[in-house]
Coordinates of C-alpha atoms and ligand atoms in Angstrom, one line a residue:
X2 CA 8.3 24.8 -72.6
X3 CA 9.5 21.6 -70.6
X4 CA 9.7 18.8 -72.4
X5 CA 8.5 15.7 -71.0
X6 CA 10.7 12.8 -70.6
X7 CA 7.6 10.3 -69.9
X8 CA 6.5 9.7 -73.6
X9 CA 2.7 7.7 -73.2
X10 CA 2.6 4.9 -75.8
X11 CA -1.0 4.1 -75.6
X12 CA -4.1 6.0 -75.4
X13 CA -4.9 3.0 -72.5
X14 CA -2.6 4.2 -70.4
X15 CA -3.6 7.6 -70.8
X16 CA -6.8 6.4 -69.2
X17 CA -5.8 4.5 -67.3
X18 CA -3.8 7.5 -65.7
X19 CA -6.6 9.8 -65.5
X20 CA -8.5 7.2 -64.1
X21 CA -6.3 6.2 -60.8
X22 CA -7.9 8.0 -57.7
X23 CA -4.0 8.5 -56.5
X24 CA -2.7 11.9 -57.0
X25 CA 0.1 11.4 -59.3
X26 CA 2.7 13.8 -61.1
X27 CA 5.8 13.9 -63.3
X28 CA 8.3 16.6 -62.9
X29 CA 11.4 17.0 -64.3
X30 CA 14.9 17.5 -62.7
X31 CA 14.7 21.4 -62.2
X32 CA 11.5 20.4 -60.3
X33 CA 9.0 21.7 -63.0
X34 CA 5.7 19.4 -63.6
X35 CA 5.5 17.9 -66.7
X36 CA 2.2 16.1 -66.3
X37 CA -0.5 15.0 -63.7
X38 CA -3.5 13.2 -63.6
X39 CA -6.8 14.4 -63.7
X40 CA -7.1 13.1 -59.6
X41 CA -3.8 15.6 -59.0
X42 CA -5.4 18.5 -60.9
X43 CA -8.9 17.7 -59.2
X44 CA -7.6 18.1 -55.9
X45 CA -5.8 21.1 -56.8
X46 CA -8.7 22.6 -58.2
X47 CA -7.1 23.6 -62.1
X48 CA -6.8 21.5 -65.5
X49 CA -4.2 19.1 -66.1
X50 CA -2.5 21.4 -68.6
X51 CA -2.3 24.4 -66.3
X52 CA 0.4 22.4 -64.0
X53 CA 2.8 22.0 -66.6
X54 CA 5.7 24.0 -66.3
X55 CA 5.2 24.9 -62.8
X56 CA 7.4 24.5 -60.2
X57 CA 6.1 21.3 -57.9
X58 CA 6.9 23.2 -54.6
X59 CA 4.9 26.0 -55.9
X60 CA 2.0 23.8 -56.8
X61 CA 1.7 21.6 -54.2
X62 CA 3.7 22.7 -51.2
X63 CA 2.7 26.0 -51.9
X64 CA 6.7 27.6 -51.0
X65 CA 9.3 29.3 -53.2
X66 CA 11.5 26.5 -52.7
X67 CA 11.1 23.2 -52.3
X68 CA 10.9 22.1 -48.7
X69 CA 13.4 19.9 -46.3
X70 CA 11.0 16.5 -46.8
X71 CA 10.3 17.3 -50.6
X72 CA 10.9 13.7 -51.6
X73 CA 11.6 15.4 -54.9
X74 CA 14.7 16.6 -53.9
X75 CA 15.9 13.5 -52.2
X76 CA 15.4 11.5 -55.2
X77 CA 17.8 14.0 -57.2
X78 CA 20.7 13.6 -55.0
X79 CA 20.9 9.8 -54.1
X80 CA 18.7 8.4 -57.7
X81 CA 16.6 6.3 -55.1
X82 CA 13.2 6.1 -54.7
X83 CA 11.7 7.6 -51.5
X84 CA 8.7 7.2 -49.6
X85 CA 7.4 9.7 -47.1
X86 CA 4.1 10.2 -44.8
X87 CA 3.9 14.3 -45.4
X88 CA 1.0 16.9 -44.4
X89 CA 0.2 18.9 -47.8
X90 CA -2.0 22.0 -47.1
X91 CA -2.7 23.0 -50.7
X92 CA -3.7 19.1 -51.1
X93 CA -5.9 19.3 -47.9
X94 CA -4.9 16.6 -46.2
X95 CA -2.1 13.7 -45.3
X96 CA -0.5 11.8 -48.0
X97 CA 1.6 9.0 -48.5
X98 CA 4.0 9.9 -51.3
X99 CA 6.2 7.8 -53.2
X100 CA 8.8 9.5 -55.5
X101 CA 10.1 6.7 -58.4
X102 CA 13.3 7.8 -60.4
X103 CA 12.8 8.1 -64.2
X104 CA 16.1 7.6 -66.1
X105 CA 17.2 8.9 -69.8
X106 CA 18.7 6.6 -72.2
X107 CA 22.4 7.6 -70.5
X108 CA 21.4 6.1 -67.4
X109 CA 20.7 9.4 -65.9
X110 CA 17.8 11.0 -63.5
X111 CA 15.8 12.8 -65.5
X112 CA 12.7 13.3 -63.0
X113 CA 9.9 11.6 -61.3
X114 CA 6.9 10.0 -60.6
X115 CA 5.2 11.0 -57.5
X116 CA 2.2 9.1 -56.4
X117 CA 0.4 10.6 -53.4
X118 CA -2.2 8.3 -52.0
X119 CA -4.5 10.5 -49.4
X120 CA -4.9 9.0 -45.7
X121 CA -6.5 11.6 -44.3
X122 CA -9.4 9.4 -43.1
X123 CA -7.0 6.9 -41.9
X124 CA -5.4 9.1 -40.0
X125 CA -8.3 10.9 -38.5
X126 CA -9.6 7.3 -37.7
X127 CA -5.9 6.1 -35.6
X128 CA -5.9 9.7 -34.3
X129 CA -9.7 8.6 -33.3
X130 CA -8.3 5.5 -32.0
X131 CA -5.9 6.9 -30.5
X132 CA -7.9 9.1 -27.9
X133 CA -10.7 6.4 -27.8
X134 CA -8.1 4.6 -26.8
X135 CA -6.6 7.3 -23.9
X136 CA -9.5 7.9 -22.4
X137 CA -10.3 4.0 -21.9
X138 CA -6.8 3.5 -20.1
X139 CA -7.6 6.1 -18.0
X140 CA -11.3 5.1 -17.2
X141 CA -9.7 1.8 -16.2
X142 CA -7.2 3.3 -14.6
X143 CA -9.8 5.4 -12.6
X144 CA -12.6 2.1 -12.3
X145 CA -9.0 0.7 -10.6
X146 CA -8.4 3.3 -8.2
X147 CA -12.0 3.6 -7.1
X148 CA -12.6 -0.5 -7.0
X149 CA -9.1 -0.3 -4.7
X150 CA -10.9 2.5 -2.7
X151 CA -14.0 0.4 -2.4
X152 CA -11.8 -2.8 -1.7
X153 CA -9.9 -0.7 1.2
X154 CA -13.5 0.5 3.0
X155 CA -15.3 -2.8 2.6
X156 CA -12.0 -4.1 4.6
X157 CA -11.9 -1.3 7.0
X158 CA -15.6 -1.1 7.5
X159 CA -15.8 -4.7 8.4
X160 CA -12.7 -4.7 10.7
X161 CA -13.8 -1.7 12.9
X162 CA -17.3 -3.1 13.2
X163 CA -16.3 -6.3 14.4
X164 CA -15.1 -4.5 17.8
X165 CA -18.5 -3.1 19.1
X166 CA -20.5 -5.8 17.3
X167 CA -18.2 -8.4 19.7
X168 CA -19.1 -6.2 22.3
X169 CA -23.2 -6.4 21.3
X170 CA -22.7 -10.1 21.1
X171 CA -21.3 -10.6 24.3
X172 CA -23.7 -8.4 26.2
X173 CA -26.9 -10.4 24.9
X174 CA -25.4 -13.2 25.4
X175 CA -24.8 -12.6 28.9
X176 CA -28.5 -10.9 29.1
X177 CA -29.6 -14.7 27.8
X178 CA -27.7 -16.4 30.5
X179 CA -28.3 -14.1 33.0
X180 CA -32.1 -13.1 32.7
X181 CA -33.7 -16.2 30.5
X182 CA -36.8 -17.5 32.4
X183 CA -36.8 -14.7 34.7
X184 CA -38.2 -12.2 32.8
X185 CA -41.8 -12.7 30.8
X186 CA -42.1 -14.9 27.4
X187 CA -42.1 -11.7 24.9
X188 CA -38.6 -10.7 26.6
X189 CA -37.1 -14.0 26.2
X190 CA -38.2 -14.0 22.6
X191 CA -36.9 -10.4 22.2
X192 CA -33.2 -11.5 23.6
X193 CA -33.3 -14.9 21.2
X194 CA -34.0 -12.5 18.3
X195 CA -31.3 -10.1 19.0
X196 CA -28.8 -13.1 19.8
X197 CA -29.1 -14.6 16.8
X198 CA -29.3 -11.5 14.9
X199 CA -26.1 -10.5 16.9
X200 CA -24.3 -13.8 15.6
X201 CA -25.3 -13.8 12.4
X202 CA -23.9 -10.4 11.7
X203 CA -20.9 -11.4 13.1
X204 CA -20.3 -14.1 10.5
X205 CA -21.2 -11.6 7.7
X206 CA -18.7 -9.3 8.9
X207 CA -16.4 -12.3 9.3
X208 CA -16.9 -13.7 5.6
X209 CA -17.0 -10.0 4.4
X210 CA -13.4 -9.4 6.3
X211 CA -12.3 -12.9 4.5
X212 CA -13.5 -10.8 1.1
X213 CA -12.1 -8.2 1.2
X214 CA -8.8 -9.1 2.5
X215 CA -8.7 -11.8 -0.9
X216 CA -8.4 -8.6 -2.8
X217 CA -6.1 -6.3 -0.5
X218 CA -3.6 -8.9 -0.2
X219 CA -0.4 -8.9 -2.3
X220 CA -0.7 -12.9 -4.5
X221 CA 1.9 -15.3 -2.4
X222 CA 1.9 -17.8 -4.9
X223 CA 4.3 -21.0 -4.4
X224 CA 3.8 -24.9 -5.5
X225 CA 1.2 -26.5 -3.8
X226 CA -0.4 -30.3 -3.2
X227 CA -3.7 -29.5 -4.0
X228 CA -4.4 -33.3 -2.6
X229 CA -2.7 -31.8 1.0
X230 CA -5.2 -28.7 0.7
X231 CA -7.9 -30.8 0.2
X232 CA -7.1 -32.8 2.9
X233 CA -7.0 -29.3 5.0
X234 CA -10.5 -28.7 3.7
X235 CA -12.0 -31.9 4.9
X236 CA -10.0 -31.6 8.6
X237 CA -11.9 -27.9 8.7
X238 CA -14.9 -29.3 7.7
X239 CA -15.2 -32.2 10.2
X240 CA -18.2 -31.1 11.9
X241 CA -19.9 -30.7 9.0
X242 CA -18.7 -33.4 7.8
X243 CA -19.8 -35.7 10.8
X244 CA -23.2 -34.5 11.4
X245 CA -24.0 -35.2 7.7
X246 CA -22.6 -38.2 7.2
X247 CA -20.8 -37.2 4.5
X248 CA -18.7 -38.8 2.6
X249 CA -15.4 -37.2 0.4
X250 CA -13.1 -38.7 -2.4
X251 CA -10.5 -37.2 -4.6
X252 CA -9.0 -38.5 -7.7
X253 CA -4.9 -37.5 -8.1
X254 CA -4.5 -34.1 -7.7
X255 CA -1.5 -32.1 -9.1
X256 CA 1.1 -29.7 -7.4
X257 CA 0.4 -26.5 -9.0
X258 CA 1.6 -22.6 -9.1
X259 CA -0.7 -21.0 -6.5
X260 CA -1.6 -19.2 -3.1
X261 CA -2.3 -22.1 -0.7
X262 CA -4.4 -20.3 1.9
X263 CA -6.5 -18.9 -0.8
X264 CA -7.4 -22.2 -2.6
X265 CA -7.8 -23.7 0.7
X266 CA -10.5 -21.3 1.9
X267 CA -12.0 -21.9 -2.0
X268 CA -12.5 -25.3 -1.4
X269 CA -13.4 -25.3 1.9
X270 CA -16.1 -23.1 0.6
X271 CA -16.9 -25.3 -2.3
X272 CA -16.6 -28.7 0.0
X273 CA -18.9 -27.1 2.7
X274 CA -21.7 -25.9 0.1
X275 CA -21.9 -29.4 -1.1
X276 CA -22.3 -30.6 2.2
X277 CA -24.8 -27.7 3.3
X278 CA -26.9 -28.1 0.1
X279 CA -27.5 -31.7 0.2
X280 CA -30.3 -33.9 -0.9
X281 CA -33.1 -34.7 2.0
X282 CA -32.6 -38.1 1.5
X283 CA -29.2 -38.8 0.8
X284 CA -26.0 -38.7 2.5
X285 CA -23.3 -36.5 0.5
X286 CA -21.2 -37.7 -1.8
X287 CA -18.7 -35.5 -2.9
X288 CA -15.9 -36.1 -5.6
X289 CA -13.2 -34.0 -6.5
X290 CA -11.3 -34.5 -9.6
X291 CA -8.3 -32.6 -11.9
X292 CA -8.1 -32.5 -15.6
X293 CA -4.7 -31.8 -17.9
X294 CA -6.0 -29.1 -20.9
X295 CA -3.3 -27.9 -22.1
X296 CA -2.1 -24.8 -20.6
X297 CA -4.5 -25.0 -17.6
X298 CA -5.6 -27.6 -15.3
X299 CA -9.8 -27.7 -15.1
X300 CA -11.0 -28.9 -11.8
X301 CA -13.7 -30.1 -10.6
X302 CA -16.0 -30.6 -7.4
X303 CA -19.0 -32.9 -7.9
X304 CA -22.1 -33.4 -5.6
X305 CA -25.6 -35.2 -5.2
X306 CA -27.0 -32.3 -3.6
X307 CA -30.0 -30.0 -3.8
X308 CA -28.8 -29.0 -7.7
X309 CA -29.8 -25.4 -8.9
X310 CA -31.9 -24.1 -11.3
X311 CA -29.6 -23.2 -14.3
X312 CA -31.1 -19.7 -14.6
X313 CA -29.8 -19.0 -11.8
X314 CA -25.9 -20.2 -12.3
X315 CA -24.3 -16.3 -12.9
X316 CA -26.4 -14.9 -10.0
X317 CA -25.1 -17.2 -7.7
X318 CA -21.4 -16.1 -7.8
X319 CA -22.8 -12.5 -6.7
X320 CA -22.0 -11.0 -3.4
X321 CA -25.0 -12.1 -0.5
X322 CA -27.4 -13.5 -3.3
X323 CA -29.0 -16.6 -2.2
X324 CA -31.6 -18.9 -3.6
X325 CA -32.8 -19.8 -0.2
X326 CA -34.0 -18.2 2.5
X327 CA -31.9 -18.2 5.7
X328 CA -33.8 -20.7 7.9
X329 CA -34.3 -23.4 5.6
X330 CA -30.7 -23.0 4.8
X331 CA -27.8 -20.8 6.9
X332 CA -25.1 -18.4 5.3
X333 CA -24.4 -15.6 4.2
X334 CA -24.3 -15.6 0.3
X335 CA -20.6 -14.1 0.1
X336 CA -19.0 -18.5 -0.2
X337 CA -19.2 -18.2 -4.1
X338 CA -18.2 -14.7 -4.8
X339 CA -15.2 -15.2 -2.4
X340 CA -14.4 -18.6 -4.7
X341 CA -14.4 -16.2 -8.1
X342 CA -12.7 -13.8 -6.1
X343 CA -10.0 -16.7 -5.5
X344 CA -9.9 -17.7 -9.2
X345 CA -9.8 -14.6 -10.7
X346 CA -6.8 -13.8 -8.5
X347 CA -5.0 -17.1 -10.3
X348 CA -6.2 -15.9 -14.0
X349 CA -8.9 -19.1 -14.1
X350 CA -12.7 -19.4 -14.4
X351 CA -15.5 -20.7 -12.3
X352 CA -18.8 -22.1 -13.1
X353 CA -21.4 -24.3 -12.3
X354 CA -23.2 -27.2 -14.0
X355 CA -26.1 -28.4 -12.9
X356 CA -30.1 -28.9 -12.9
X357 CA -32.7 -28.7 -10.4
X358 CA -32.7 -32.1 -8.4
X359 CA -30.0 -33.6 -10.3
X360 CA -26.6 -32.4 -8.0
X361 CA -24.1 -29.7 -9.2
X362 CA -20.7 -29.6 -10.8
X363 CA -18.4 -26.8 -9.8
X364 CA -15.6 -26.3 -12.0
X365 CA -13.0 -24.3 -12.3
X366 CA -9.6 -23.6 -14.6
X367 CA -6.0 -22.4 -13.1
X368 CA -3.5 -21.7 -15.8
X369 CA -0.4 -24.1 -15.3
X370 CA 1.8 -20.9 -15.0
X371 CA 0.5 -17.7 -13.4
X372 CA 2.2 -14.5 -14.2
Ligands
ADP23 P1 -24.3 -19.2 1.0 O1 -23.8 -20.6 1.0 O2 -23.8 -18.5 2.2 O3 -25.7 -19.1 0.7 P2 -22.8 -19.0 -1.5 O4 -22.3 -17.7 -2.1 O5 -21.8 -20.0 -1.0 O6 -23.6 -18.5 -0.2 O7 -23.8 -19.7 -2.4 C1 -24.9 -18.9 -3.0 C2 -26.0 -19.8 -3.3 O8 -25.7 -20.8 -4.3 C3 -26.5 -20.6 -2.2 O9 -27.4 -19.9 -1.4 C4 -27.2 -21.8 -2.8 O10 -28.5 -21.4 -3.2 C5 -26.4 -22.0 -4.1 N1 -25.4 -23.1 -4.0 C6 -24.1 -22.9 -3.7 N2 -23.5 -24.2 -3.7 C7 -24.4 -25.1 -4.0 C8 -24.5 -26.5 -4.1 N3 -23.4 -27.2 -4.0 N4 -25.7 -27.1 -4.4 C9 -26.8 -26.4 -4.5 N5 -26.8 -25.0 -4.4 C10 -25.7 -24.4 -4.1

């Protein structure tokens, strides 16, 4: 009979023992258990007192000697405690086990305590996580690939139809000059129709091209003046600008990380909607103005236009939706998109503030440093 060298002193710690839901056991230096638990004995499936004496590789790691990790074993050579993450079949599951030295009164190792905590669910939860986790990388990998593909036909769809549809354009054109007047009123009315129809494609297939090429192009970002690329806004905008009377201030503007002829076209876009959208009776104002938060600079271009309905200040930044229909207003609904396009290609936000009647706030954040 082994004797134990782990004398209890009090009959609460003998509960106390029993009670722990951690596996533990004692063994000796020849490997032989002197005690376990009741949680130990549980899991094994026999009585506490049926362990004694038995070998602990026999018991738990069910071999006829004890194994390369056996913790056990380490502890006898070096006296240190060990702790190892180890599969145990005859304990059904994965445990995390630590192996204490227990010394005699000489200072010696005289055994140890093991205490094996189970982390089988744990595990099964990371290992969970772990292909939850797979299969989104390669969904967004995937959503990439095909959003690239989709990017790369938009762009090539656009381009190639810009050929013939030049070519449609031209011809009823020409059939306008040509024949207008000479033909009855239903066929003059028939040639406006397709002219206009004609020219309005193009300029879809022209702000579509300008889409899609926001996302096929490689980011050429340097420092820029946004008060210079303002500045190239307004020149663009000059007709515009002239026929509406329109009037456009800036507040200091800083030099920031960014693609110039992308935040150009963004506030060209932004400059000309506030312009286009403007109040009946009111020339446009228009103010732009910069803002130091931190790690980002929030911008902002302000109007005394038309406003919009907040419902609808999400929808707006989708591709061709409109809130107005294309005679009381031109366009092709892609300006906005193409603007969170821009922004999300500098890491930023856009958004809009604004109420029916009462002019609209477009704002938007670049980070100070862009990756
Ligand atoms: P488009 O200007 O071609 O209609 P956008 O994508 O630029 O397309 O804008 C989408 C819609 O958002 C516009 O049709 C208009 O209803 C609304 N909108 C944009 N800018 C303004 C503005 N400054 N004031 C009022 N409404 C605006």
């Amino acid at each position: 009979m082994t004797k134990s060298p782990f004398i209890m002193i009090k009959e609460e710690w003998e509960r106390t023992f029993d009670a722990i839901p951690d596996l533990i056991a004692i063994l000796d230096e020849e490997h032989n258990v002197t005690r376990v638990n009741q949680a130990m004995a549980d899991t094994l499936g026999v009585s506490p007192e049926s362990c004694i004496g038995v070998k602990c590789f026999k018991a738990v790691h069910g071999s006829n000697c004890p194994p390369d990790f056996c913790p056990h074993s380490k502890l006898l050579k070096d006296g240190k405690e060990h702790t190892s993450e180890v599969y145990e079949e005859n304990l059904g599951g994965y445990f995390i086990v630590t192996v204490s030295p227990i010394y005699d009164d000489k200072g010696k190792v005289a055994g140890s305590v093991h205490v094996a905590r189970n982390i089988t669910n744990r595990r099964e939860m990371e290992d969970n996580l772990k292909i939850a986790l797979e299969a989104k990388k390669n969904l967004v990998k995937e959503l990439k690939r095909s959003n690239k593909e989709l990017e790369q036909f938009a762009y090539m769809a656009s381009h190639d139809l810009q050929e013939p549809l030049r070519m449609v354009t031209s011809f009823v054109k020409l059939l306008e000059k040509r024949y207008k007047g000479q033909l009855d009123s239903n066929a003059d009315e028939y040639i406006y129709y397709a002219v206009d129809g004609a020219e309005r494609m193009q300029k879809l297939i022209k702000d579509l091209l300008t889409y899609s090429r926001i996302t096929s192009k490689n980011e050429e970002f340097e420092l820029v003046n946004l008060e210079s690329i303002v500045d190239k806004s307004i020149l663009n905008l000059t007709v515009s600008i002239k026929e509406n009377n329109a009037r456009i201030t800036y507040d200091a503007l800083p030099t920031i990380m960014a693609d110039p002829s992308l935040i150009t076209q963004l506030f060209q876009n932004l400059v000309g909607n506030a312009i286009k959208f403007r109040a009946e009776d009111e020339a446009p104002e228009i103010h732009v103005k910069a803002e130091d938060n931190g790690d980002e600079w929030i911008f902002q271009v302000i109007d005394n236009g038309i406003g919009i309905d907040s419902q609808h200040k999400d929808l707006i930044f989708e591709v061709f939706q409109r809130l107005h229909e294309k005679n009381e207003y031109p366009g092709t609904g892609i300006g906005l998109s193409m603007c969170q396009k821009i922004i999300e290609r500098h890491n930023g936000d856009i958004w809009v503030e604004s109420e029916l009647g009462e002019g609209s706030k477009f704002c938007f954040t670049i980070p100070k440093s862009i990756e």
